[in-house]
Coordinates of C-alpha atoms and ligand atoms in Angstrom, one line a residue:
M1 CA -18.2 8.8 78.4
T2 CA -18.5 12.3 76.9
I3 CA -17.8 12.5 73.2
T4 CA -14.8 14.7 72.4
K5 CA -15.8 17.9 70.6
Q6 CA -15.5 18.2 66.8
L7 CA -11.9 19.1 65.8
H8 CA -11.3 22.9 65.8
T9 CA -7.7 24.3 65.7
P10 CA -7.0 27.9 66.6
P11 CA -6.0 30.2 63.8
R12 CA -2.2 30.5 63.6
T13 CA 0.5 32.4 61.8
I14 CA 3.4 29.8 61.6
M15 CA 6.8 31.4 61.2
T16 CA 8.9 28.5 62.3
P17 CA 11.4 26.5 60.2
G18 CA 8.6 23.8 59.8
P19 CA 6.0 22.6 59.8
V20 CA 4.7 25.8 58.2
E21 CA 1.2 26.7 57.0
A22 CA 0.0 24.3 54.3
D23 CA -1.2 25.9 51.1
P24 CA -5.0 26.0 51.1
R25 CA -5.0 24.2 47.7
V26 CA -3.0 21.4 49.3
L27 CA -5.4 21.2 52.2
R28 CA -8.3 20.9 49.7
A29 CA -6.4 18.2 47.7
L30 CA -6.2 16.2 51.0
G31 CA -9.9 15.8 51.0
T32 CA -9.9 14.1 47.5
P33 CA -11.5 10.6 47.6
I34 CA -9.2 7.6 48.1
L35 CA -8.1 5.6 45.1
G36 CA -6.7 2.1 45.3
Q37 CA -2.9 2.0 45.1
F38 CA -2.9 0.0 41.8
D39 CA -5.8 1.8 40.2
P40 CA -4.5 3.2 36.9
A41 CA -6.0 6.6 37.9
F42 CA -3.7 6.5 40.9
T43 CA -0.6 5.2 39.2
H44 CA -1.0 8.0 36.7
I45 CA -0.9 10.5 39.7
M46 CA 2.3 8.7 40.8
N47 CA 3.9 9.3 37.4
E48 CA 2.8 12.9 37.3
T49 CA 4.3 13.5 40.8
M50 CA 7.6 11.9 39.7
E51 CA 7.7 14.2 36.7
M52 CA 7.1 17.3 38.8
L53 CA 9.7 16.2 41.4
R54 CA 12.3 16.0 38.6
E55 CA 11.5 19.6 37.8
L56 CA 11.8 20.7 41.4
F57 CA 15.1 18.8 41.9
Q58 CA 16.4 20.2 38.6
T59 CA 17.4 16.7 37.6
K60 CA 17.1 14.2 34.7
N61 CA 17.3 11.3 37.2
K62 CA 14.9 8.4 36.5
W63 CA 14.2 8.0 40.2
A64 CA 12.4 10.9 42.0
F65 CA 9.6 9.8 44.3
P66 CA 8.5 10.3 47.9
V67 CA 9.3 7.9 50.8
D68 CA 6.3 7.7 53.2
G69 CA 7.4 9.1 56.6
T70 CA 8.9 12.4 57.7
S71 CA 12.0 13.8 56.1
R72 CA 14.3 11.6 58.2
A73 CA 12.5 8.6 56.6
G74 CA 14.0 9.8 53.3
I75 CA 17.4 10.2 54.8
E76 CA 17.2 6.8 56.4
A77 CA 16.0 5.2 53.2
V78 CA 18.9 6.6 51.2
L79 CA 21.6 5.8 53.8
A80 CA 20.2 2.4 54.6
S81 CA 20.1 1.4 51.0
V82 CA 23.7 2.6 50.2
I83 CA 25.6 1.9 53.3
E84 CA 27.0 -1.6 54.0
P85 CA 28.5 -2.3 57.4
G86 CA 32.1 -1.0 57.6
D87 CA 31.7 1.5 54.8
K88 CA 33.5 4.8 55.3
V89 CA 31.1 7.8 55.4
F90 CA 32.3 11.4 55.9
V91 CA 29.9 13.8 57.4
P92 CA 31.0 17.5 57.9
I93 CA 28.8 18.8 60.7
F94 CA 27.7 22.5 61.1
G95 CA 24.6 22.0 63.2
R96 CA 22.0 19.5 64.6
F97 CA 21.2 17.7 61.3
G98 CA 24.8 16.8 60.5
Y99 CA 24.6 14.8 63.8
L100 CA 21.4 13.2 62.5
L101 CA 23.2 12.0 59.3
T102 CA 26.0 10.7 61.5
E103 CA 23.6 8.9 63.8
I104 CA 21.7 7.2 61.0
A105 CA 24.9 6.2 59.1
E106 CA 26.3 4.7 62.4
R107 CA 23.1 2.7 63.0
Y108 CA 23.7 1.0 59.6
G109 CA 27.2 0.1 60.6
A110 CA 29.1 2.9 58.8
D111 CA 32.6 3.9 59.9
V112 CA 31.8 7.6 60.2
H113 CA 34.4 10.3 60.0
N114 CA 33.4 13.9 61.1
I115 CA 34.7 17.3 61.0
E116 CA 32.8 20.1 62.8
C117 CA 32.7 23.8 62.7
E118 CA 31.3 26.4 65.1
W119 CA 27.4 26.6 65.1
G120 CA 26.7 29.7 63.0
E121 CA 29.4 29.0 60.4
V122 CA 29.8 26.8 57.4
F123 CA 32.8 25.1 55.9
D124 CA 35.2 26.5 53.3
P125 CA 34.5 23.9 50.5
E126 CA 38.3 23.6 50.1
K127 CA 38.6 22.3 53.7
V128 CA 36.0 19.7 53.0
I129 CA 37.7 18.7 49.8
R130 CA 41.1 18.3 51.5
E131 CA 39.4 16.1 54.1
I132 CA 37.7 14.0 51.4
K133 CA 41.1 13.3 49.8
K134 CA 42.6 12.4 53.2
V135 CA 39.7 10.1 54.3
N136 CA 38.8 8.6 50.9
P137 CA 35.2 7.7 52.0
K138 CA 32.6 5.8 50.0
I139 CA 30.1 8.5 50.8
V140 CA 30.1 12.2 51.7
A141 CA 26.7 13.1 53.4
M142 CA 26.0 16.7 54.1
V143 CA 23.2 19.1 55.0
H144 CA 22.5 22.0 52.6
G145 CA 20.4 24.3 54.8
E146 CA 20.9 23.8 58.6
T147 CA 17.6 24.8 60.3
S148 CA 19.3 24.7 63.7
T149 CA 21.7 27.5 62.9
G150 CA 20.2 29.1 59.8
R151 CA 23.2 28.5 57.7
M152 CA 23.6 27.3 54.1
Q153 CA 26.6 25.3 52.9
R154 CA 28.1 25.8 49.4
L155 CA 27.9 22.4 47.7
K156 CA 28.9 22.9 44.1
E157 CA 32.7 22.5 44.6
I158 CA 32.2 19.7 47.0
G159 CA 30.0 17.8 44.5
A160 CA 32.5 18.3 41.7
A161 CA 35.3 17.0 44.0
C162 CA 33.3 13.9 45.0
R163 CA 32.6 13.1 41.4
N164 CA 36.3 13.4 40.5
Q165 CA 37.3 11.1 43.4
D166 CA 34.4 8.7 42.6
V167 CA 32.8 9.3 46.0
L168 CA 29.0 9.3 46.4
F169 CA 27.6 12.7 47.4
I170 CA 24.3 12.5 49.5
V171 CA 22.6 15.8 50.5
D172 CA 19.9 16.7 53.0
A173 CA 18.0 19.6 51.4
V174 CA 15.0 19.3 53.6
A175 CA 15.1 23.0 54.6
T176 CA 16.0 24.5 51.3
I177 CA 14.1 22.6 48.6
G178 CA 11.4 24.8 47.0
G179 CA 12.7 27.9 48.8
T180 CA 16.1 28.4 47.3
D181 CA 18.1 27.0 44.4
V182 CA 19.1 23.3 44.7
K183 CA 20.6 21.9 41.4
V184 CA 20.9 18.2 41.8
D185 CA 22.6 17.5 38.4
E186 CA 24.7 20.6 38.1
W187 CA 26.1 20.2 41.6
N188 CA 26.9 16.5 41.0
I189 CA 24.6 15.3 43.9
D190 CA 24.1 11.5 43.7
A191 CA 21.2 11.4 46.1
L192 CA 19.1 14.2 47.6
I193 CA 16.4 14.2 50.3
A194 CA 13.7 16.8 50.7
G195 CA 10.9 17.5 53.1
T196 CA 7.3 18.4 52.5
Q197 CA 6.5 20.4 55.6
K198 CA 8.8 23.3 55.0
C199 CA 9.1 25.2 51.7
L200 CA 6.7 22.8 49.8
S201 CA 3.8 23.9 52.2
V202 CA 2.5 20.3 52.4
P203 CA 1.9 18.6 55.8
S204 CA 4.7 16.5 57.3
G205 CA 4.6 12.8 56.4
M206 CA 6.4 12.4 53.1
A207 CA 10.1 12.7 52.1
P208 CA 10.6 13.2 48.4
I209 CA 14.0 11.8 47.3
T210 CA 16.0 11.5 44.1
Y211 CA 19.0 9.5 43.1
N212 CA 21.0 8.8 40.0
D213 CA 22.3 5.6 38.3
R214 CA 25.4 5.5 40.5
I215 CA 23.2 4.9 43.5
E216 CA 20.7 2.7 41.6
K217 CA 23.6 0.4 40.7
I218 CA 24.4 -0.3 44.4
I219 CA 20.7 -0.7 45.2
M220 CA 20.2 -3.2 42.3
E221 CA 23.2 -5.2 43.5
R222 CA 21.4 -5.5 46.9
K223 CA 18.0 -6.0 45.5
K224 CA 15.5 -8.3 47.3
V225 CA 11.9 -9.2 46.5
E226 CA 9.8 -10.3 49.5
K227 CA 9.3 -14.1 49.3
G228 CA 5.5 -13.9 49.3
I229 CA 5.4 -11.8 46.1
A230 CA 8.5 -13.0 44.3
T231 CA 8.4 -14.6 40.9
K232 CA 10.6 -17.6 40.1
A233 CA 13.0 -15.3 38.2
D234 CA 13.2 -13.0 41.3
A235 CA 14.0 -16.0 43.5
Q236 CA 16.8 -17.2 41.1
T237 CA 18.5 -13.7 40.9
V238 CA 22.0 -13.9 42.4
R239 CA 22.8 -11.0 44.7
L240 CA 26.2 -9.3 44.4
R241 CA 26.1 -7.5 47.7
P242 CA 24.3 -8.1 51.1
N243 CA 20.6 -7.2 51.3
I244 CA 19.6 -3.8 52.6
I245 CA 19.1 -4.2 56.4
S246 CA 15.8 -2.4 56.7
N247 CA 12.6 -3.6 55.1
Y248 CA 10.6 -0.4 55.2
F249 CA 13.5 1.7 53.9
D250 CA 14.7 -0.8 51.2
L251 CA 14.8 1.4 48.1
S252 CA 15.2 -1.7 45.8
Q253 CA 11.6 -2.6 46.9
L254 CA 10.3 1.0 46.9
Q255 CA 11.5 1.6 43.4
D256 CA 9.8 -1.6 42.2
Y257 CA 6.5 0.0 43.3
W258 CA 7.4 3.3 41.7
S259 CA 8.4 1.6 38.4
E260 CA 6.1 0.1 35.8
R261 CA 6.3 -3.2 37.6
R262 CA 4.2 -1.7 40.5
L263 CA 5.3 -4.5 42.8
N264 CA 3.7 -4.0 46.2
H265 CA 5.7 -2.9 49.2
H266 CA 3.7 -1.0 51.8
T267 CA 0.2 0.6 51.3
E268 CA 0.8 3.9 49.7
A269 CA -0.3 7.1 51.6
T270 CA -2.7 8.1 48.9
S271 CA -4.0 11.3 50.5
M272 CA -0.5 12.6 51.2
L273 CA 0.4 11.9 47.5
Y274 CA -2.6 14.1 46.4
A275 CA -1.2 16.8 48.8
L276 CA 2.3 16.5 47.4
R277 CA 1.1 16.6 43.8
E278 CA -0.9 19.8 44.5
G279 CA 2.0 21.3 46.4
L280 CA 4.3 20.7 43.4
R281 CA 1.7 22.1 41.0
V282 CA 1.6 25.3 43.1
I283 CA 5.4 25.6 43.0
L284 CA 5.8 24.9 39.2
E285 CA 2.9 27.3 38.4
E286 CA 4.7 30.0 40.4
G287 CA 8.0 29.2 38.7
L288 CA 11.2 28.1 40.6
E289 CA 13.1 31.4 40.0
E290 CA 10.1 33.5 41.0
R291 CA 9.6 31.4 44.1
F292 CA 13.2 31.8 45.1
A293 CA 13.0 35.5 44.5
R294 CA 9.9 35.7 46.7
H295 CA 11.7 33.9 49.5
R296 CA 14.6 36.4 49.2
L297 CA 12.3 39.4 49.3
H298 CA 10.4 38.4 52.5
E299 CA 13.7 37.4 54.1
K300 CA 15.1 40.8 53.3
A301 CA 12.0 42.6 54.7
L302 CA 12.1 40.4 57.9
V303 CA 15.8 41.0 58.4
A304 CA 15.4 44.8 57.8
G305 CA 12.6 44.9 60.4
I306 CA 14.5 42.8 63.0
K307 CA 17.6 45.0 62.7
A308 CA 15.6 48.2 62.8
M309 CA 14.0 47.1 66.0
G310 CA 17.5 47.0 67.5
L311 CA 17.9 43.2 67.6
S312 CA 20.9 41.3 66.3
L313 CA 21.1 38.3 64.0
F314 CA 23.0 35.2 64.9
G315 CA 25.6 33.7 62.6
D316 CA 27.9 34.5 59.8
E317 CA 25.9 36.8 57.4
D318 CA 27.5 35.4 54.2
S319 CA 26.2 31.9 54.7
K320 CA 22.7 32.8 55.9
V321 CA 20.0 30.5 54.5
P322 CA 17.2 32.6 53.0
T323 CA 14.5 30.4 54.6
V324 CA 15.5 30.8 58.3
T325 CA 16.4 33.9 60.3
C326 CA 18.1 33.4 63.6
V327 CA 17.7 36.2 66.1
L328 CA 19.8 36.7 69.3
I329 CA 17.5 36.8 72.3
P330 CA 18.3 40.2 74.0
R331 CA 20.2 39.8 77.3
G332 CA 17.8 39.6 80.3
I333 CA 14.8 38.5 78.2
D334 CA 13.2 35.1 78.7
G335 CA 13.0 33.8 75.2
E336 CA 10.4 31.2 76.0
A337 CA 8.1 33.8 77.7
V338 CA 8.3 35.9 74.6
R339 CA 7.4 32.9 72.4
S340 CA 4.4 31.9 74.5
T341 CA 3.0 35.4 74.7
L342 CA 3.4 35.7 70.9
L343 CA 1.4 32.5 70.5
E344 CA -1.2 33.4 73.2
Q345 CA -1.8 37.0 72.2
F346 CA -1.2 37.0 68.5
G347 CA -1.5 33.4 67.4
I348 CA 2.1 33.7 66.0
E349 CA 4.5 30.8 66.3
I350 CA 8.3 31.3 66.1
A351 CA 10.8 28.6 67.0
S352 CA 13.2 28.2 69.9
S353 CA 16.4 26.3 69.2
F354 CA 18.4 23.2 69.9
G355 CA 21.6 22.1 71.7
P356 CA 24.1 24.8 72.3
M357 CA 21.8 27.5 70.9
H358 CA 18.9 26.7 73.3
G359 CA 17.8 29.9 75.1
K360 CA 20.2 32.0 73.0
I361 CA 18.3 32.4 69.7
W362 CA 14.9 32.4 68.2
R363 CA 14.5 31.0 64.7
I364 CA 12.0 32.6 62.4
G365 CA 11.1 30.7 59.2
T366 CA 10.0 32.3 55.9
M367 CA 9.0 29.2 54.1
G368 CA 6.6 28.3 51.3
Y369 CA 3.0 29.5 51.9
S370 CA 4.0 31.1 55.2
C371 CA 6.5 33.3 53.4
R372 CA 4.2 36.3 52.7
K373 CA 4.2 40.0 53.3
D374 CA 1.2 39.9 55.7
N375 CA 2.9 37.2 57.8
V376 CA 6.2 39.1 57.9
L377 CA 4.6 42.4 58.9
F378 CA 2.4 40.8 61.5
T379 CA 5.3 38.9 63.0
L380 CA 7.4 42.1 63.3
A381 CA 4.5 43.9 64.9
G382 CA 3.8 41.1 67.3
L383 CA 7.4 40.6 68.3
E384 CA 7.9 44.3 69.0
A385 CA 4.8 44.5 71.2
V386 CA 5.7 41.4 73.2
L387 CA 9.3 42.5 73.6
I388 CA 8.1 45.9 75.0
R389 CA 5.8 44.1 77.4
N390 CA 8.7 41.9 78.5
G391 CA 10.8 45.0 79.4
A392 CA 13.1 44.9 76.4
T393 CA 14.4 48.2 74.9
V394 CA 13.5 48.3 71.2
N395 CA 13.3 51.1 68.7
A396 CA 9.6 51.2 68.8
G397 CA 7.9 51.8 65.4
S398 CA 11.0 51.3 63.3
A399 CA 10.6 47.6 62.4
L400 CA 7.5 47.9 60.3
Q401 CA 8.8 51.0 58.6
A402 CA 12.0 49.3 57.6
A403 CA 10.1 46.3 56.3
L404 CA 7.6 48.4 54.4
E405 CA 10.6 50.3 52.8
V406 CA 11.9 47.0 51.5
Y407 CA 8.5 46.2 49.9
E408 CA 8.1 49.6 48.4
E409 CA 11.6 49.4 46.9
E410 CA 10.6 46.1 45.4
V411 CA 7.5 47.6 43.8
A412 CA 9.5 50.6 42.5
L413 CA 12.1 48.2 41.0
S414 CA 9.5 45.9 39.4
S415 CA 7.8 48.8 37.7
L416 CA 11.0 50.1 36.1
Ligands
PLP501 C1 17.7 20.1 57.7 C2 16.8 19.0 58.3 N1 17.0 17.7 58.1 C3 16.2 16.8 58.6 C4 15.2 17.1 59.4 C5 14.3 16.0 59.9 O1 13.0 16.1 59.4 P1 11.7 15.3 60.1 O2 11.5 16.0 61.4 O3 10.7 15.7 59.0 O4 12.0 13.9 60.1 C6 14.9 18.4 59.6 C7 13.7 18.8 60.4 O5 13.5 19.9 60.8 C8 15.7 19.4 59.1 O6 15.5 20.7 59.3

C-alpha cells in the first residue's frame, strides 16, 4: 500500500455564502494542545466563550453556548427541546432554510403552518403578524438571512407581536450573525441559532445558540438526567412535561454541562471551542458596529462592480442581505462552466444555487475574513475575464473601476 501524501490544500479565495476562509488567528488556535473537558483551565475557556457570545448576540440571556455539530444541529437542538408532538409551529418561508425549519419541526411532531412568498422577496411584517393572530401558534420560527435567495427579513415588529401574543420567537441567524446587526433582546427573540462557518470565520462544526428564561422554563419542565450519572435527587424529580425526544440535542442536558454543575453529556469538541473563542475575540476586537460597516462597504464595492460589468442582481433590492449577493447568470451562459473556470484558473470559489434558482443565479458571499478589498477586486477581475472567455458581453474594464471608486469614496469620507 502506498502512503497517501501529506495534506496540502490548494490556495483558494472563498467568496461563497459559507464555509468561508477561516481567520488565520482561528486556524492557529485550532493547533492549541487539548485540555480535558472538566479541567478548570478548560471550563474557564467555556465561561469566557459564553461571555463573548452574549456580546455577539446583544443579549443578557444566561444561556449562550455552542452546540457541537453544524448550524442545523443548533436549529435541531432548539426545536427538539421546545416542541412537543402536536404543538402548533408557524414558519413563514422565503427560501430553502424556511423549509429546513419546517422539516425539523415536523420530525419532532409539530403541526406546522406555513406561508410562502416568491424567492427573492421577504414578508411584509404586518402580513406575518396577521397570520400569527389567525394561527395562534406556540412558536414562530423564522430565518433572518436567507442564503438561498440573498434576502433579509425584518424581525423587530414580528418579535414584538410574538411577545404581545405570548408566542415563542425562534430565529435562524446563521447567515447574518457577525456580519450584520442581530439584536436578540431588543427584537424580542426567545431563541436564536448562529453558525460558525460564515461571518464568524471559524470552520464549520459548532452552532452557537442563545435562549431566554421563557425557553429555559420549558426545557426545565422536560429535564432529564441520564440514569448512569443521575443523583438520587435527580431520580426523584417529577417531570411536568414529556422528555425531549433527542438525546444528543437535549438542551436540558447540554445546559447542565455549560452550567457550574458541569454534568457530563457528550465529549466536548475542545479544539473547535478554542477556534470559536478566538473567532469571537477577533470580532469583539474589531467592534460589532465597525464589523457591520466593513461588511456593508465590501458589499457596496462588489455590487457596484457587478452592475458596472453589465450584470444584473437577483431579488428585491430593499431586502438584500449585506453578506450575500445574488447575480443573474446572463442568458446563454453556462453558470457551472463559469464557476469551474473561476476555480481552476483563479482559485476563486463562488456558489451556485438551490431549488428553483438552480442554474439561474450565482451567489457571492462577502462574509467574515473573506469580506476584504483584495478578495472583492480579485473576484470581479476573475469573473470578468471568465465571462469574456465564455462569450458573454460585458463592459470590459468597468467593474474594477466602479469598485475602486467605492473604496476611494470611503477613504475620502473617513478622512473628513
Ligand atoms: C440560513 C441558513 N440556515 C441553516 C443552514 C444550515 O447550516 P449547516 O449546513 O451548517 O448545517 C445554512 C447553511 O448554509 C444557512 O445558510
